[in-house]
Short mmCIF file of C-alpha atoms in Angstrom, two decimals:
data_model
loop_
_atom_site.label_atom_id
_atom_site.label_comp_id
_atom_site.label_asym_id
_atom_site.label_seq_id
_atom_site.Cartn_x
_atom_site.Cartn_y
_atom_site.Cartn_z
CA MET P 1 57.52 22.68 -4.92
CA PHE P 2 59.36 24.02 -8.36
CA VAL P 3 60.19 21.58 -10.83
CA ASN P 4 61.56 21.22 -13.87
CA GLY P 5 59.52 17.55 -14.46
CA PHE P 6 59.56 14.63 -12.82
CA SER P 7 60.66 11.21 -13.60
CA PRO P 8 59.22 8.68 -15.89
CA LEU P 9 59.38 5.75 -13.30
CA ASN P 10 57.01 7.77 -11.62
CA PHE P 11 54.54 6.96 -14.29
CA VAL P 12 55.37 3.08 -14.40
CA ALA P 13 51.90 1.26 -14.46
CA ARG P 14 50.36 -0.14 -11.56
CA THR P 15 48.86 -3.12 -13.18
CA ALA P 16 49.48 -5.75 -15.54
CA VAL P 17 48.18 -5.91 -19.24
CA ARG P 18 45.63 -7.99 -20.14
CA ALA P 19 43.07 -8.72 -23.03
CA VAL P 20 39.25 -9.62 -23.18
CA GLY P 21 38.31 -10.62 -26.83
CA SER P 22 39.91 -7.91 -29.24
CA THR P 23 39.98 -4.79 -26.69
CA ARG P 24 43.39 -4.41 -24.99
CA TYR P 25 43.53 -2.96 -21.49
CA MET P 26 45.56 -2.18 -18.25
CA SER P 27 43.07 -1.74 -16.00
CA SER P 28 39.01 -1.16 -15.15
CA VAL P 29 38.69 2.53 -14.92
CA ASP P 30 34.94 3.67 -14.76
CA ARG P 31 35.44 6.95 -12.56
CA ALA P 32 37.64 10.28 -13.04
CA GLN P 33 37.47 13.66 -12.21
CA ALA P 34 37.55 16.24 -14.71
CA ALA P 35 37.83 20.39 -14.30
CA LEU P 36 35.27 21.11 -16.73
CA TYR P 37 33.00 24.86 -17.54
CA THR P 38 29.79 25.09 -18.67
CA GLU P 39 29.97 28.77 -19.81
CA PRO P 40 32.80 31.11 -20.77
CA GLY P 41 34.24 33.17 -18.06
CA ASP P 42 37.07 33.66 -15.64
CA PRO P 43 38.88 30.06 -15.11
CA SER P 44 39.18 30.77 -11.52
CA ARG P 45 35.26 31.04 -11.22
CA VAL P 46 33.67 28.97 -14.11
CA LEU P 47 35.76 26.24 -13.71
CA ARG P 48 34.64 23.10 -11.62
CA VAL P 49 36.14 20.06 -10.64
CA THR P 50 33.57 17.25 -11.24
CA GLU P 51 33.56 13.56 -10.56
CA THR P 52 32.69 12.11 -14.43
CA LYS P 53 31.94 8.92 -15.68
CA VAL P 54 34.54 7.44 -18.14
CA SER P 55 33.12 6.73 -21.41
CA GLN P 56 33.45 2.64 -22.67
CA PRO P 57 35.34 3.06 -25.80
CA LEU P 58 34.33 2.11 -29.11
CA ALA P 59 36.28 0.28 -31.39
CA THR P 60 37.91 3.54 -32.98
CA ASP P 61 39.01 4.69 -29.20
CA VAL P 62 41.49 4.63 -26.48
CA VAL P 63 41.28 5.30 -22.83
CA VAL P 64 44.01 7.35 -21.44
CA ARG P 65 45.03 8.22 -17.98
CA MET P 66 46.41 11.53 -18.07
CA LEU P 67 49.97 12.07 -16.71
CA ALA P 68 50.65 15.95 -16.52
CA ALA P 69 49.23 18.67 -18.45
CA PRO P 70 50.62 22.30 -17.95
CA ILE P 71 48.51 25.64 -17.92
CA ASN P 72 49.15 27.96 -20.73
CA PRO P 73 48.26 31.51 -20.84
CA SER P 74 46.21 30.27 -24.02
CA ASP P 75 44.19 27.73 -21.87
CA LEU P 76 42.49 30.47 -19.66
CA ASN P 77 42.06 32.52 -22.95
CA GLN P 78 40.17 29.85 -24.37
CA ILE P 79 38.03 29.27 -21.13
CA GLU P 80 37.46 33.06 -21.43
CA GLY P 81 36.05 32.83 -25.07
CA THR P 82 38.72 34.89 -25.96
CA TYR P 83 41.24 32.41 -28.07
CA PRO P 84 39.95 31.48 -31.72
CA VAL P 85 40.24 27.71 -30.55
CA LYS P 86 37.27 27.50 -28.69
CA GLY P 87 36.78 24.50 -26.12
CA GLN P 88 35.33 21.02 -27.35
CA PHE P 89 31.71 21.48 -25.58
CA THR P 90 30.18 17.72 -25.03
CA ASP P 91 27.66 15.99 -23.10
CA ILE P 92 29.73 14.95 -19.92
CA PRO P 93 28.33 11.98 -17.80
CA CYS P 94 29.18 13.30 -14.15
CA ALA P 95 28.36 11.28 -11.11
CA THR P 96 24.43 12.47 -10.64
CA GLN P 97 23.85 14.49 -14.13
CA THR P 98 24.80 14.95 -17.23
CA LEU P 99 26.68 18.26 -18.19
CA ARG P 100 26.81 20.22 -21.60
CA ALA P 101 30.80 21.37 -20.60
CA ALA P 102 33.82 21.51 -21.96
CA VAL P 103 37.16 19.93 -19.79
CA GLY P 104 40.23 22.97 -19.24
CA GLY P 105 43.28 22.39 -21.02
CA ASN P 106 45.32 21.43 -24.58
CA GLU P 107 48.73 20.14 -23.78
CA GLY P 108 49.70 17.37 -21.81
CA VAL P 109 50.75 13.87 -22.12
CA GLY P 110 48.89 10.31 -20.77
CA GLU P 111 49.53 7.27 -20.91
CA VAL P 112 47.29 4.41 -22.97
CA ILE P 113 45.68 2.03 -20.46
CA VAL P 114 42.79 0.48 -22.75
CA VAL P 115 43.06 0.33 -27.09
CA GLY P 116 39.74 -0.22 -28.86
CA SER P 117 40.05 -3.38 -31.32
CA SER P 118 39.93 -1.32 -34.29
CA VAL P 119 43.11 1.11 -33.48
CA SER P 120 46.42 0.41 -34.79
CA GLY P 121 49.68 2.07 -34.27
CA ILE P 122 49.32 2.73 -30.63
CA GLY P 123 49.55 0.38 -27.76
CA VAL P 124 48.69 -0.27 -24.06
CA GLY P 125 51.60 1.69 -22.10
CA ASP P 126 51.82 4.09 -24.85
CA TRP P 127 52.28 7.68 -24.17
CA VAL P 128 50.15 10.10 -26.19
CA VAL P 129 49.60 13.87 -26.97
CA PRO P 130 46.54 15.78 -28.07
CA ARG P 131 46.98 16.01 -31.71
CA ARG P 132 45.31 19.23 -32.04
CA SER P 133 44.49 22.18 -29.80
CA GLY P 134 40.34 21.75 -28.91
CA GLN P 135 39.98 18.06 -29.71
CA PHE P 136 40.14 17.23 -26.24
CA GLY P 137 40.41 18.65 -22.65
CA THR P 138 43.54 17.55 -20.63
CA TRP P 139 43.00 18.76 -17.14
CA CYS P 140 41.03 15.81 -15.90
CA THR P 141 42.44 12.06 -14.46
CA HIS P 142 41.23 10.00 -17.55
CA THR P 143 39.26 10.52 -20.41
CA THR P 144 38.16 8.50 -23.73
CA VAL P 145 39.21 9.84 -26.97
CA SER P 146 39.06 8.81 -30.61
CA GLY P 147 42.79 6.82 -31.61
CA ASP P 148 43.03 9.47 -34.47
CA SER P 149 43.03 12.55 -31.85
CA VAL P 150 46.30 11.34 -30.32
CA ASP P 151 50.02 11.14 -31.26
CA VAL P 152 52.23 8.51 -29.75
CA ILE P 153 55.36 9.42 -28.35
CA PRO P 154 57.82 6.84 -29.18
CA GLU P 155 59.62 5.43 -25.79
CA GLU P 156 63.08 6.03 -27.25
CA TRP P 157 62.58 9.97 -27.79
CA ARG P 158 61.96 10.13 -24.21
CA ARG P 159 63.93 8.46 -22.63
CA GLY P 160 65.74 10.26 -19.92
CA VAL P 161 63.43 12.78 -20.27
CA SER P 162 61.00 14.21 -17.58
CA GLY P 163 56.70 13.74 -17.27
CA LEU P 164 56.58 17.61 -17.75
CA THR P 165 59.10 18.29 -20.25
CA VAL P 166 56.68 15.82 -22.67
CA ALA P 167 53.52 17.23 -21.39
CA SER P 168 54.88 20.99 -22.30
CA LEU P 169 56.46 19.94 -25.25
CA LYS P 170 53.81 21.00 -28.28
CA VAL P 171 53.39 24.67 -27.72
CA ASN P 172 56.47 26.57 -26.19
CA PRO P 173 59.53 24.58 -27.32
CA CYS P 174 58.33 23.76 -30.73
CA THR P 175 57.11 27.50 -30.83
CA ALA P 176 60.70 28.16 -30.59
CA TYR P 177 62.17 25.30 -32.96
CA ARG P 178 59.73 26.99 -35.78
CA MET P 179 60.62 30.56 -35.52
CA LEU P 180 63.95 29.97 -35.89
CA ARG P 181 64.04 27.83 -38.86
CA ASP P 182 61.03 29.25 -40.93
CA PHE P 183 61.47 32.94 -41.52
CA CYS P 184 65.27 33.05 -42.59
CA SER P 185 68.00 31.17 -42.86
CA LEU P 186 70.50 31.61 -39.78
CA GLN P 187 74.15 31.50 -39.77
CA PRO P 188 76.66 31.03 -37.13
CA GLY P 189 77.35 34.38 -35.55
CA ASP P 190 73.91 35.83 -36.20
CA TYR P 191 72.13 37.55 -33.43
CA VAL P 192 68.29 37.06 -32.79
CA VAL P 193 66.60 39.62 -30.47
CA GLN P 194 63.85 38.86 -28.08
CA ASN P 195 61.49 40.12 -25.67
CA GLY P 196 59.68 37.87 -22.66
CA ALA P 197 62.96 36.23 -22.81
CA ASN P 198 62.22 34.59 -19.33
CA SER P 199 59.20 32.91 -20.77
CA GLY P 200 58.80 29.13 -21.81
CA VAL P 201 59.37 30.21 -25.11
CA GLY P 202 62.01 32.82 -24.43
CA ARG P 203 63.81 30.28 -22.86
CA SER P 204 63.38 27.48 -25.52
CA VAL P 205 64.91 30.02 -27.89
CA ILE P 206 67.96 30.91 -25.95
CA GLN P 207 69.10 27.09 -26.15
CA MET P 208 68.27 26.20 -29.41
CA ALA P 209 69.60 29.02 -30.48
CA ARG P 210 73.08 28.18 -28.91
CA GLU P 211 72.79 24.72 -30.38
CA ILE P 212 72.98 26.27 -33.72
CA GLY P 213 75.85 28.83 -33.04
CA VAL P 214 73.07 31.93 -32.81
CA ARG P 215 73.82 34.75 -30.15
CA THR P 216 70.56 36.20 -28.42
CA ILE P 217 70.01 39.15 -27.33
CA ASN P 218 67.32 38.85 -24.30
CA VAL P 219 65.01 42.00 -23.23
CA ILE P 220 63.20 41.11 -19.66
CA ARG P 221 60.43 42.97 -17.94
CA ASP P 222 62.25 45.81 -15.53
CA ARG P 223 62.46 44.72 -11.77
CA PRO P 224 64.37 45.34 -8.83
CA GLN P 225 68.37 45.11 -9.40
CA LYS P 226 68.94 42.19 -7.38
CA GLU P 227 65.83 40.11 -9.29
CA LEU P 228 67.72 41.37 -11.99
CA GLU P 229 70.79 40.18 -11.84
CA GLN P 230 69.64 36.74 -10.41
CA LEU P 231 67.66 36.36 -13.42
CA SER P 232 70.29 37.57 -15.75
CA ALA P 233 71.94 34.84 -14.67
CA GLU P 234 69.65 31.97 -14.82
CA LEU P 235 69.27 32.97 -18.34
CA THR P 236 72.77 33.34 -19.08
CA ALA P 237 73.42 29.77 -17.61
CA LEU P 238 70.95 28.73 -20.51
CA GLY P 239 73.22 30.17 -23.12
CA ALA P 240 72.27 33.60 -23.19
CA ASP P 241 74.61 36.16 -24.81
CA ILE P 242 73.19 39.57 -23.50
CA VAL P 243 70.31 40.19 -20.84
CA VAL P 244 69.26 43.60 -20.52
CA SER P 245 65.59 45.05 -19.06
CA ASP P 246 63.21 46.59 -21.59
CA LYS P 247 64.71 49.91 -20.15
CA GLN P 248 67.92 49.22 -21.25
CA VAL P 249 67.65 48.14 -24.75
CA GLY P 250 69.16 51.43 -26.02
CA GLU P 251 72.25 50.70 -24.29
CA VAL P 252 72.74 47.52 -26.58
CA LYS P 253 73.72 48.39 -29.82
CA GLY P 254 77.33 49.09 -28.86
CA SER P 255 78.16 45.75 -27.31
CA VAL P 256 76.32 44.01 -31.18
CA ASN P 257 79.21 42.73 -33.16
CA GLY P 258 77.41 40.64 -35.69
CA PRO P 259 73.70 40.90 -37.82
CA VAL P 260 70.35 40.97 -36.08
CA ARG P 261 68.41 38.76 -38.38
CA LEU P 262 65.19 38.02 -36.34
CA GLY P 263 63.47 39.79 -33.68
CA PHE P 264 60.73 37.71 -31.36
CA ASN P 265 57.94 39.76 -29.60
CA CYS P 266 55.27 38.49 -27.36
CA VAL P 267 55.13 41.95 -25.56
CA GLY P 268 53.33 44.43 -28.03
CA GLY P 269 53.64 48.22 -27.38
CA ARG P 270 56.41 50.83 -26.85
CA ALA P 271 59.02 47.89 -25.61
CA THR P 272 58.79 46.08 -28.96
CA LEU P 273 59.45 49.32 -30.76
CA ALA P 274 62.58 49.72 -29.00
CA MET P 275 63.34 46.00 -29.37
CA THR P 276 62.58 46.28 -33.72
CA LYS P 277 65.14 49.10 -33.84
CA LEU P 278 68.23 46.65 -32.94
CA ILE P 279 66.89 44.44 -36.18
CA SER P 280 69.30 44.70 -39.01
CA HIS P 281 68.42 45.81 -42.58
CA GLY P 282 66.20 43.34 -44.44
CA GLY P 283 65.81 41.45 -40.97
CA THR P 284 62.30 40.26 -39.65
CA LEU P 285 60.20 40.72 -36.62
CA VAL P 286 57.84 38.00 -35.71
CA THR P 287 55.31 38.46 -33.40
CA TYR P 288 53.66 35.16 -31.67
CA GLY P 289 52.01 36.51 -28.73
CA GLY P 290 50.90 40.29 -27.13
CA MET P 291 50.94 40.10 -23.08
CA SER P 292 50.69 43.64 -22.96
CA ARG P 293 47.47 43.71 -25.08
CA GLN P 294 48.83 46.73 -26.66
CA PRO P 295 49.37 46.96 -30.66
CA VAL P 296 52.52 46.66 -32.24
CA THR P 297 53.35 49.79 -33.97
CA LEU P 298 56.27 50.53 -36.30
CA PRO P 299 57.46 53.85 -38.00
CA THR P 300 57.13 54.24 -41.49
CA SER P 301 61.36 54.95 -41.04
CA LEU P 302 62.16 51.05 -40.21
CA LEU P 303 59.93 49.65 -43.11
CA LEU P 304 60.87 52.28 -45.63
CA PHE P 305 64.73 52.55 -44.95
CA LYS P 306 65.46 49.13 -43.02
CA ASP P 307 63.28 47.03 -44.87
CA ILE P 308 62.25 45.48 -41.91
CA ALA P 309 59.48 42.74 -42.31
CA ALA P 310 56.53 42.17 -39.69
CA ARG P 311 55.31 38.76 -39.60
CA GLY P 312 53.02 36.93 -37.47
CA PHE P 313 53.35 33.11 -36.02
CA TRP P 314 50.74 30.75 -34.07
CA MET P 315 51.81 27.19 -33.46
CA ASN P 316 48.17 25.99 -33.47
CA ARG P 317 48.08 27.04 -37.11
CA TRP P 318 51.14 25.42 -38.24
CA TYR P 319 49.67 22.05 -36.78
CA LEU P 320 46.62 22.71 -38.75
CA ASP P 321 48.99 23.46 -42.05
CA ASN P 322 51.29 20.24 -41.15
CA ALA P 323 48.84 17.93 -39.53
CA ASN P 324 50.47 14.54 -40.98
CA ALA P 325 53.92 16.18 -41.74
CA GLU P 326 57.07 14.20 -41.40
CA GLU P 327 58.50 17.87 -40.10
CA LYS P 328 56.14 17.28 -36.93
CA GLN P 329 57.59 14.10 -35.64
CA SER P 330 61.28 15.41 -36.75
CA MET P 331 60.60 18.63 -34.80
CA TRP P 332 59.30 16.55 -31.61
CA ARG P 333 62.19 14.05 -32.01
CA ASP P 334 64.98 16.60 -32.04
CA ILE P 335 63.69 18.74 -28.99
CA LEU P 336 62.98 15.37 -27.07
CA LEU P 337 66.65 14.16 -27.90
CA MET P 338 68.28 17.65 -26.88
CA ALA P 339 66.01 17.10 -23.77
CA GLY P 340 67.10 13.84 -23.21
CA ASP P 341 70.91 14.23 -22.82
CA GLY P 342 70.54 17.48 -21.41
CA ARG P 343 70.87 20.10 -24.05
CA PHE P 344 67.45 21.51 -23.26
CA VAL P 345 65.97 22.25 -20.25
CA ALA P 346 61.75 22.91 -20.04
CA GLN P 347 60.70 26.18 -18.34
CA PRO P 348 60.33 25.61 -14.72
CA MET P 349 56.87 25.05 -13.09
CA GLN P 350 55.15 24.59 -10.28
CA SER P 351 53.74 21.31 -9.76
CA VAL P 352 49.99 20.93 -8.48
CA ARG P 353 49.52 17.10 -7.38
CA TRP P 354 45.97 15.86 -8.58
CA SER P 355 44.90 12.54 -7.40
CA PRO P 356 41.32 10.74 -8.55
CA MET P 357 41.33 9.48 -4.91
CA MET P 358 41.94 13.13 -3.38
CA ASP P 359 38.61 14.79 -1.73
CA ILE P 360 36.81 17.01 -4.95
CA ASP P 361 36.82 19.93 -2.58
CA ASP P 362 40.64 19.89 -2.26
CA VAL P 363 41.29 19.43 -5.69
CA GLN P 364 38.78 22.26 -6.32
CA GLN P 365 40.83 24.63 -4.39
CA ARG P 366 43.87 23.46 -6.08
CA VAL P 367 42.59 24.42 -9.63
CA ARG P 368 41.14 27.47 -8.59
CA SER P 369 44.24 28.83 -7.25
CA ALA P 370 46.70 27.32 -10.17
CA VAL P 371 44.56 29.12 -12.85
CA ALA P 372 44.16 32.25 -11.48
CA TRP P 373 46.07 35.06 -13.28
CA ASP P 374 47.84 36.46 -10.88
CA ALA P 375 49.04 32.84 -9.63
CA GLY P 376 52.71 33.58 -10.44
CA SER P 377 54.89 31.12 -12.18
CA LYS P 378 53.75 28.73 -14.32
CA HIS P 379 51.98 25.95 -13.07
CA ALA P 380 51.03 22.19 -14.44
CA PHE P 381 48.63 19.70 -13.10
CA VAL P 382 50.40 16.15 -12.20
CA PHE P 383 48.34 13.20 -12.12
CA ASP P 384 48.95 10.03 -9.60
#
């Protein structure tokens, strides 16, 4: 089933909150399931769903019941060992042995079910997200983590927002939010041009640009005409102004009646060069990905005569540089409030149900299919 998310009502706690001594908890959990790997490699080959023991929390820890966790290309690169942020390899107590392994996944949302006695600012029932990538894996049913490794998402921010939207908040929507604000002062009527326009970032750019009166030129990979028309209509419904295939980029210039201040690139190669030619004098090309694995090559004329600047953006770096910044909280609040009143819709995702009561072999097959590079649409684990 393809969904944009699921109701937060699905996550209502099944047990009453109790307290013993100074530790607050919702329910006793000692067993979990996790998708872990003991060495880098092809995710569909090295990931192994295993029954794990939930560590007893220290005074500074919280125990989290995961609610949802998306599968991002960066997660797969991390498992392959090719991503700058490496998996957190630790000794994980499993049902029959202790494994030196890392749990897959970096993004997600969970509900706190146990709070250590020294933890402040986090309560039982709070929804939390990982503070930084690589601190702990999110592809698991439960996990014990340090209280300072998570951030609370206030209930008033997520009112009316689906669980999957919160789970996928930190990477794609925030990348779009920052790129629209951090490289120039966009004005109503300006344009931005982007490739990969049907990606999670691309869809976010369309909707967030619309909110500030900025128009978008959206380049998508060429495909059969009927599919092209369907996708164009889908992006137009989100607020896209111009949608073209990567073979039609040269035809766009006559339809543009304002400055193209920014270009957002997640592809690379020749397609990026064609798109960059649309950027106005003094504009900026921002590269945030490289799906084609081809270099970004710009001719001297664009740099010399149009004064085009080429920059890079990595959301993880922004979080590292702004770990305690109020700007992070403001960004999350803005995006979630947009989602809550219908002005922002998260990227469609195919939900993959995962319950700790399910047979390990069944979960293993679901995980293997979902993390395959040729899986097609974006997938996300939804935990019972």
